[in-house]
Amino acid sequence: MDDSNQAALSRSTVLVTGAAGYIGSHAVTELLRQGCRVVAVDNYSNSSSEVYARIERLAGASFVRAEVDVRDDAALDKLLSQHRVDACIHFAALKSVSESMAQPLRYLDNNVGGLLTLLRVLRKHGVQGFVFSSSATVYGDPVRVPVPEVASLNAVSVYGATKLMGEKILQQLTAITPEFERPWRVVVLRYFNPVGAHPSGQIGEAPRGVPNNLMPCVAQVAAGLRPKLNIFGDTYPTPDGTCVRDYIHIQDLVAGHVAALRHLLGDGASLTLNLGTGLGTSVRQLVETFMQVNGVAVPYEVVAPRAGDVAQCFADPSLAHQVLGWRAHHDLADMCRDAWRWQCSRPRSHA
Ligand code: NAD
Ligand code: UFG
């Protein structure tokens, strides 16, 4: 790691949108730990400000927070007039694939409209270092795995389309620098399947209602909050017939963001990178590992496949290692252990 980049990071102030959410809360905790100042923004549409007190306790540091919608340019403008920031990590978005198909305009407005407004206000305030949360969903059904960044892109859902549009908007901005303007420098991070929680058990994923994603479902079944897990299909062309994904520990994912920021603050070039482990894990393997490492039962039943699921998707993460020196360190057992610790210790209001 370059010491001057680390020094730039620990002197910096970072605007974090979607800061109260699953990934945002872990990122804010780590940024504070790295010595950064943080300006946190969220509209709490899928989270609660209660998490901030736990972040401050964990990090032993405080930060600025504001209830702001990223589509509200006046509120963003006011905030950035009060706090000078060096870079932005943009997590704020709606993320349910099924909901995006039922409410396409809401998703386009929030995710694409929100991005455009945020970029406009950032430019006004001279902030042109930007990290964008994208998703492996932009690869659609990949032709080959592991998937490299140069693979063809094909978003199947409206949610996926909002991520692809976001990437394209950012590509346009980084490709052209009008005269007398500072160039944008953007790192687009395509996350595979973030799971697990902070090892303290103090923060984690708190989905509202019935979770869509596998790990929170598994943890809730293990806790007895739901009677059984539905495994969506076991006749896929994979080793055990269930779908294969690239699960990545939230702490590794967050470390990828810190590395991306260090790169940008050290005047690094714009990049698009996969954040995954490079390992494919089947649904059945994840459930078996969860039961084994935590010593709990997860009753399950195989049901019909879920519409839109692809058989296999896992990353080629070598580019992130090459350019950022980043790689994932936690294994599936760590992910299952930390997800379970969070499930057992989470505040009742989030149960
Ligand atoms: P999350 O829902 O837990 O967090 C998103 C946060 O953004 C929430 O706190 C929500 O209240 C806030 N938000 C949404 N719209 C907003 C708006 N208009 N203004 C201000 N705040 C707003 O989701 P997450 O899992 O932490 O995801 C963070 C980002 O990562 C999202 O962009 C998501 O699309 C992307 N992503 C997530 C996954 C995953 O599996 N968790 C995978 C790939 C990509
Ligand atoms: N699954 C089950 N039972 C469940 C939930 C999930 O069997 O109750 C299976 C799914 O069929 C899939 C696998 O577990 O095969 C993983 O499902 P997730 O919903 O956890 O993750 P996905 O890979 O389907 O989707 C996730 C995010 C999307 C994102 C995509 C690619 O939820 O937002 O990764 O990054 F687009």
Coordinates of C-alpha atoms and ligand atoms in Angstrom, one line a residue:
M1 CA 0.0 0.0 0.0
D2 CA 1.3 3.5 -0.9
D3 CA 1.8 5.5 2.4
S4 CA 0.9 8.8 0.8
N5 CA -2.4 7.4 -0.5
Q6 CA -3.2 6.1 3.0
A7 CA -2.3 9.6 4.5
A8 CA -4.6 11.2 1.9
L9 CA -7.4 8.8 2.9
S10 CA -7.1 9.5 6.7
R11 CA -7.1 13.3 6.0
S12 CA -10.2 13.1 3.8
T13 CA -13.9 13.8 4.3
V14 CA -16.2 11.3 2.5
L15 CA -19.8 11.8 1.6
V16 CA -21.6 8.5 2.1
T17 CA -25.1 8.2 0.6
G18 CA -27.3 5.3 1.8
A19 CA -25.1 5.4 5.0
A20 CA -27.7 3.8 7.3
G21 CA -28.2 0.7 5.0
Y22 CA -26.6 -2.7 5.1
I23 CA -23.4 -1.9 3.2
G24 CA -23.3 1.8 4.0
S25 CA -23.3 1.2 7.8
H26 CA -20.4 -1.2 7.5
A27 CA -18.5 1.3 5.2
V28 CA -19.0 4.2 7.6
T29 CA -17.7 2.2 10.5
E30 CA -14.6 1.2 8.5
L31 CA -14.0 4.7 7.1
L32 CA -14.1 6.1 10.7
R33 CA -11.7 3.4 11.8
Q34 CA -9.3 4.5 9.0
G35 CA -9.4 8.1 10.4
C36 CA -11.7 9.6 7.7
R37 CA -14.4 12.2 8.5
V38 CA -17.8 11.1 7.2
V39 CA -20.8 13.0 6.1
A40 CA -23.7 10.5 6.1
V41 CA -26.8 10.9 4.0
D42 CA -29.9 8.7 4.0
N43 CA -33.7 9.1 3.6
Y44 CA -34.3 6.0 5.7
S45 CA -36.6 4.5 3.0
N46 CA -35.0 1.1 3.8
S47 CA -33.2 1.7 7.1
S48 CA -33.3 3.5 10.3
S49 CA -31.1 6.2 11.9
E50 CA -30.9 4.0 15.0
V51 CA -27.9 2.3 13.5
Y52 CA -25.8 5.4 13.8
A53 CA -25.3 5.2 17.6
R54 CA -24.1 1.6 17.2
I55 CA -21.6 2.7 14.5
E56 CA -20.3 5.5 16.7
R57 CA -19.8 3.1 19.6
L58 CA -18.0 0.6 17.4
A59 CA -15.8 3.1 15.7
G60 CA -15.2 5.3 18.8
A61 CA -15.8 8.3 16.6
S62 CA -18.7 10.5 15.6
F63 CA -19.7 11.8 12.2
V64 CA -22.1 14.2 10.5
R65 CA -25.4 12.8 9.5
A66 CA -28.4 14.2 7.6
E67 CA -31.8 13.0 6.6
V68 CA -31.6 13.9 2.9
D69 CA -33.0 12.3 -0.2
V70 CA -30.4 12.2 -3.0
R71 CA -33.0 13.5 -5.4
D72 CA -33.3 16.7 -3.3
D73 CA -30.7 19.0 -4.9
A74 CA -31.4 22.0 -2.5
A75 CA -30.9 19.8 0.6
L76 CA -27.7 18.3 -0.9
D77 CA -26.4 21.7 -1.9
K78 CA -27.0 23.1 1.6
L79 CA -25.2 20.1 3.1
L80 CA -22.2 20.4 0.8
S81 CA -22.0 24.2 1.5
Q82 CA -21.7 23.4 5.2
H83 CA -19.2 20.5 4.8
R84 CA -16.4 20.4 2.3
V85 CA -16.0 16.8 1.1
D86 CA -13.2 15.2 -0.9
A87 CA -15.0 12.2 -2.4
C88 CA -18.4 10.4 -2.4
I89 CA -19.4 6.8 -2.1
H90 CA -22.9 6.4 -3.5
F91 CA -24.8 3.5 -2.0
A92 CA -28.3 5.0 -1.9
A93 CA -30.6 3.0 -4.1
L94 CA -33.6 0.8 -4.1
K95 CA -32.4 -2.8 -4.6
S96 CA -35.3 -5.3 -4.8
V97 CA -35.4 -7.1 -8.2
S98 CA -39.0 -8.1 -7.9
E99 CA -40.2 -4.7 -6.6
S100 CA -38.4 -3.1 -9.5
M101 CA -40.5 -5.1 -12.0
A102 CA -43.7 -4.0 -10.2
Q103 CA -42.7 -0.3 -9.7
P104 CA -40.4 0.5 -12.6
L105 CA -40.8 4.3 -12.6
R106 CA -40.1 4.5 -8.8
Y107 CA -36.8 2.6 -9.4
L108 CA -35.8 4.6 -12.4
D109 CA -36.6 7.9 -10.6
N110 CA -34.8 6.9 -7.3
N111 CA -31.8 5.1 -8.7
V112 CA -31.1 7.0 -12.0
G113 CA -32.7 10.4 -11.0
G114 CA -30.9 10.2 -7.6
L115 CA -27.6 9.6 -9.3
L116 CA -28.0 12.5 -11.7
T117 CA -29.0 15.0 -9.0
L118 CA -26.2 13.9 -6.8
L119 CA -23.6 14.2 -9.6
R120 CA -24.9 17.7 -10.5
V121 CA -24.5 18.9 -6.9
L122 CA -21.1 17.3 -6.5
R123 CA -19.8 18.9 -9.6
K124 CA -21.0 22.3 -8.3
H125 CA -19.0 21.8 -5.2
G126 CA -15.9 20.6 -7.0
V127 CA -16.2 17.0 -5.8
Q128 CA -15.3 14.7 -8.6
G129 CA -14.0 11.5 -7.0
F130 CA -16.9 9.0 -7.0
V131 CA -17.4 5.4 -6.0
F132 CA -20.5 3.8 -7.5
S133 CA -22.3 0.7 -6.2
S134 CA -23.0 -1.5 -9.1
S135 CA -23.9 -5.2 -9.2
A136 CA -23.1 -8.4 -10.9
T137 CA -26.7 -8.3 -12.1
V138 CA -25.4 -6.2 -15.0
Y139 CA -23.9 -9.4 -16.5
G140 CA -27.4 -11.0 -16.8
D141 CA -26.9 -14.7 -17.4
P142 CA -23.1 -14.8 -18.0
V143 CA -21.9 -16.8 -21.0
R144 CA -18.9 -18.1 -19.0
V145 CA -17.8 -18.1 -15.4
P146 CA -15.7 -16.8 -13.7
V147 CA -17.0 -13.5 -15.2
P148 CA -14.4 -10.9 -16.1
E149 CA -15.3 -7.1 -16.3
V150 CA -15.1 -7.2 -20.1
A151 CA -18.0 -9.7 -20.3
S152 CA -21.1 -8.6 -22.2
L153 CA -23.6 -6.7 -20.2
N154 CA -27.3 -7.4 -20.2
A155 CA -29.6 -6.3 -17.4
V156 CA -32.7 -8.4 -17.2
S157 CA -34.7 -6.6 -14.4
V158 CA -35.5 -2.9 -14.1
Y159 CA -33.2 -2.8 -11.0
G160 CA -30.4 -4.2 -13.2
A161 CA -31.2 -1.6 -15.9
T162 CA -30.8 1.2 -13.3
K163 CA -27.4 0.0 -12.4
L164 CA -26.4 -0.3 -16.1
M165 CA -27.7 3.1 -16.8
G166 CA -25.8 4.4 -13.8
E167 CA -22.6 2.9 -15.2
K168 CA -23.2 4.4 -18.7
I169 CA -23.9 7.9 -17.2
L170 CA -20.6 7.7 -15.3
Q171 CA -18.8 6.4 -18.4
Q172 CA -19.9 9.5 -20.4
L173 CA -18.7 11.8 -17.6
T174 CA -15.3 10.2 -17.4
A175 CA -14.9 10.1 -21.2
I176 CA -15.3 13.8 -21.7
T177 CA -13.7 16.7 -19.8
P178 CA -15.1 20.0 -20.9
E179 CA -12.5 22.9 -21.0
F180 CA -11.8 24.5 -17.6
E181 CA -13.4 21.6 -15.7
R182 CA -11.8 19.1 -13.4
P183 CA -12.1 15.5 -14.8
W184 CA -14.4 13.1 -13.0
R185 CA -12.6 10.1 -11.5
V186 CA -14.9 7.2 -10.9
V187 CA -14.6 3.7 -9.6
V188 CA -17.5 1.5 -10.5
L189 CA -17.7 -1.6 -8.2
R190 CA -19.7 -4.6 -9.3
Y191 CA -20.7 -6.5 -6.2
F192 CA -21.4 -10.2 -6.3
N193 CA -23.4 -11.5 -3.3
P194 CA -22.5 -9.5 -0.1
V195 CA -23.4 -11.5 3.0
G196 CA -22.4 -11.7 6.7
A197 CA -22.1 -8.9 9.2
H198 CA -19.6 -6.9 11.3
P199 CA -17.8 -9.5 13.5
S200 CA -18.9 -7.6 16.6
G201 CA -22.5 -8.6 15.9
Q202 CA -23.6 -5.0 16.4
I203 CA -24.4 -4.1 12.8
G204 CA -25.7 -6.2 9.9
E205 CA -28.4 -6.6 7.3
A206 CA -31.9 -5.8 8.6
P207 CA -34.3 -6.5 5.8
R208 CA -37.9 -5.4 6.2
G209 CA -40.5 -8.1 6.0
V210 CA -39.7 -11.4 4.3
P211 CA -36.1 -11.3 3.0
N212 CA -35.5 -11.8 -0.7
N213 CA -31.9 -12.9 -0.3
L214 CA -30.6 -16.3 0.8
M215 CA -28.4 -15.6 3.8
P216 CA -31.0 -13.6 5.8
C217 CA -33.6 -16.3 5.0
V218 CA -31.3 -19.0 6.3
A219 CA -30.5 -17.1 9.5
Q220 CA -34.2 -16.4 10.2
V221 CA -35.1 -20.0 9.7
A222 CA -32.2 -21.1 12.0
A223 CA -33.6 -18.6 14.6
G224 CA -37.0 -20.2 14.3
L225 CA -38.6 -17.0 12.9
R226 CA -39.7 -18.9 9.8
P227 CA -40.6 -22.6 9.6
K228 CA -38.4 -23.6 6.7
L229 CA -36.2 -22.4 3.9
N230 CA -37.4 -22.7 0.3
I231 CA -34.6 -23.8 -2.0
F232 CA -35.5 -22.5 -5.4
G233 CA -34.8 -25.4 -7.8
D234 CA -32.3 -28.3 -7.8
T235 CA -32.1 -29.2 -11.4
Y236 CA -29.8 -26.4 -12.7
P237 CA -26.7 -27.5 -14.6
T238 CA -24.5 -27.1 -11.6
P239 CA -22.6 -29.8 -9.5
D240 CA -25.5 -30.3 -7.0
G241 CA -28.3 -28.9 -9.1
T242 CA -28.8 -25.7 -7.0
C243 CA -27.7 -22.2 -8.2
V244 CA -24.1 -21.2 -7.7
R245 CA -23.2 -17.6 -6.6
D246 CA -20.1 -15.8 -5.3
Y247 CA -20.8 -14.9 -1.7
I248 CA -18.5 -12.2 -0.3
H249 CA -18.1 -11.1 3.3
I250 CA -19.4 -7.6 3.9
Q251 CA -16.0 -6.7 5.6
D252 CA -14.1 -7.7 2.4
L253 CA -16.6 -5.8 0.3
V254 CA -16.0 -2.7 2.4
A255 CA -12.3 -3.1 2.3
G256 CA -12.7 -2.9 -1.5
H257 CA -14.3 0.5 -1.2
V258 CA -11.6 1.7 1.1
A259 CA -9.0 0.6 -1.5
A260 CA -11.0 2.3 -4.3
L261 CA -11.1 5.6 -2.3
R262 CA -7.3 5.4 -1.6
H263 CA -6.8 4.9 -5.4
L264 CA -9.0 8.0 -6.2
L265 CA -7.4 10.2 -3.5
G266 CA -4.0 9.2 -4.9
D267 CA -5.1 10.6 -8.4
G268 CA -5.8 7.1 -9.7
A269 CA -7.6 6.6 -13.0
S270 CA -11.3 5.7 -13.4
L271 CA -12.0 1.9 -13.2
T272 CA -14.7 -0.7 -13.3
L273 CA -14.0 -3.7 -11.0
N274 CA -15.7 -6.9 -9.8
L275 CA -15.8 -7.4 -6.1
G276 CA -16.1 -11.1 -5.5
T277 CA -14.1 -14.0 -4.1
G278 CA -13.8 -15.8 -7.4
L279 CA -15.4 -18.9 -5.8
G280 CA -18.7 -20.4 -6.7
T281 CA -20.9 -21.7 -3.9
S282 CA -24.2 -23.6 -4.3
V283 CA -27.3 -22.9 -2.3
R284 CA -27.0 -26.3 -0.8
Q285 CA -23.3 -25.8 0.2
L286 CA -24.2 -22.5 1.9
V287 CA -27.0 -24.1 3.9
E288 CA -24.9 -27.1 4.9
T289 CA -21.9 -24.8 5.9
F290 CA -24.3 -22.6 8.0
M291 CA -25.6 -25.6 9.9
Q292 CA -22.2 -27.0 10.4
V293 CA -20.3 -24.0 11.7
N294 CA -23.1 -22.7 13.8
G295 CA -24.4 -26.0 15.1
V296 CA -28.0 -25.2 14.2
A297 CA -30.7 -26.8 12.1
V298 CA -32.0 -25.1 8.9
P299 CA -35.0 -27.2 7.7
Y300 CA -35.4 -26.8 4.0
E301 CA -37.5 -27.9 1.1
V302 CA -36.7 -27.8 -2.6
V303 CA -39.4 -25.8 -4.5
A304 CA -39.9 -24.6 -8.0
P305 CA -37.1 -22.4 -9.5
R306 CA -37.5 -18.6 -8.9
A307 CA -38.2 -16.6 -12.1
G308 CA -35.2 -14.7 -13.4
D309 CA -32.5 -16.7 -11.5
V310 CA -29.4 -17.7 -13.4
A311 CA -27.7 -21.0 -12.8
Q312 CA -24.2 -19.7 -12.1
C313 CA -22.6 -16.4 -11.5
F314 CA -19.2 -15.9 -9.9
A315 CA -16.5 -13.3 -10.4
D316 CA -13.1 -13.2 -11.9
P317 CA -11.7 -10.7 -9.2
S318 CA -8.2 -10.6 -10.6
L319 CA -8.4 -7.0 -11.9
A320 CA -9.2 -5.6 -8.5
H321 CA -6.2 -7.4 -7.1
Q322 CA -3.9 -6.2 -9.9
V323 CA -4.9 -2.5 -9.7
L324 CA -5.9 -2.0 -6.0
G325 CA -4.0 -4.8 -4.4
W326 CA -7.4 -5.9 -2.9
R327 CA -8.6 -9.4 -2.5
A328 CA -11.2 -11.1 -0.3
H329 CA -9.9 -12.9 2.8
H330 CA -13.0 -14.3 4.6
D331 CA -14.3 -17.7 3.7
L332 CA -17.8 -19.1 3.7
A333 CA -17.5 -20.3 7.3
D334 CA -16.7 -16.7 8.4
M335 CA -19.7 -15.4 6.5
C336 CA -22.1 -17.9 8.1
R337 CA -20.6 -17.4 11.6
D338 CA -20.9 -13.6 11.4
A339 CA -24.4 -13.7 9.8
W340 CA -25.6 -15.9 12.7
R341 CA -23.9 -13.8 15.4
W342 CA -25.8 -10.8 14.0
Q343 CA -29.1 -12.7 13.8
C344 CA -28.7 -13.7 17.5
S345 CA -27.7 -10.3 18.8
R346 CA -29.6 -7.9 16.6
P347 CA -31.9 -5.4 18.3
R348 CA -35.5 -6.7 18.7
S349 CA -36.8 -3.7 16.7
H350 CA -34.9 -5.2 13.7
A351 CA -36.0 -8.8 14.3
Ligands
NAD1 P1 -29.9 -1.0 1.7 O1 -31.3 -0.9 1.2 O2 -29.6 -1.7 3.0 O3 -29.2 0.4 1.7 C1 -29.5 1.4 0.8 C2 -29.7 2.7 1.6 O4 -30.1 3.8 0.7 C3 -30.9 2.6 2.6 O5 -30.5 3.0 3.9 C4 -32.0 3.5 2.0 O6 -32.8 4.1 3.0 C5 -31.1 4.5 1.3 N1 -31.8 5.2 0.1 C6 -32.5 4.6 -0.9 N2 -32.9 5.6 -1.7 C7 -32.5 6.8 -1.2 C8 -32.6 8.1 -1.7 N3 -33.3 8.5 -2.8 N4 -32.0 9.1 -0.9 C9 -31.3 8.8 0.2 N5 -31.2 7.5 0.7 C10 -31.7 6.5 -0.1 O7 -29.0 -1.7 0.5 P2 -27.5 -2.3 0.5 O8 -27.6 -3.7 0.5 O9 -26.7 -1.6 1.6 O10 -27.1 -1.7 -0.9 C11 -26.3 -0.6 -1.1 C12 -26.0 -0.4 -2.6 O11 -25.3 -1.6 -3.1 C13 -27.2 -0.2 -3.4 O12 -26.9 0.7 -4.4 C14 -27.4 -1.6 -4.0 O13 -28.1 -1.5 -5.3 C15 -26.0 -2.1 -4.2 N6 -25.9 -3.5 -4.3 C16 -26.3 -4.3 -3.2 C17 -26.2 -5.7 -3.3 C18 -26.6 -6.6 -2.1 O14 -26.8 -7.8 -2.3 N7 -26.8 -6.0 -0.9 C19 -25.6 -6.3 -4.4 C20 -25.2 -5.5 -5.5 C21 -25.3 -4.1 -5.4
UFG2 N1 -32.5 -18.6 -2.8 C1 -33.2 -19.7 -2.4 N2 -34.1 -19.5 -1.4 C2 -34.3 -18.3 -0.8 C3 -33.6 -17.1 -1.3 C4 -32.6 -17.4 -2.3 O1 -33.0 -20.8 -2.8 O2 -35.2 -18.1 0.0 C5 -31.5 -18.9 -3.9 C6 -31.8 -18.1 -5.2 O3 -32.6 -18.9 -6.0 C7 -30.3 -17.9 -5.7 C8 -29.4 -17.9 -4.5 O4 -30.2 -18.4 -3.4 O5 -30.0 -19.1 -6.5 C9 -29.0 -16.5 -4.2 O6 -30.1 -15.7 -4.1 P1 -30.1 -14.2 -3.6 O7 -31.5 -13.6 -3.7 O8 -29.5 -14.1 -2.2 O9 -29.1 -13.5 -4.6 P2 -29.1 -13.3 -6.2 O10 -27.9 -13.8 -6.7 O11 -30.4 -13.8 -6.7 O12 -29.3 -11.7 -6.3 C10 -28.3 -10.9 -5.6 C11 -29.0 -9.5 -5.2 C12 -29.4 -8.8 -6.5 C13 -28.3 -8.7 -7.4 C14 -27.6 -10.0 -7.7 C15 -26.4 -9.9 -8.5 O13 -30.1 -9.8 -4.4 O14 -29.9 -7.5 -6.1 O15 -27.3 -10.6 -6.5 O16 -25.5 -9.1 -7.8 F1 -28.7 -8.2 -8.6

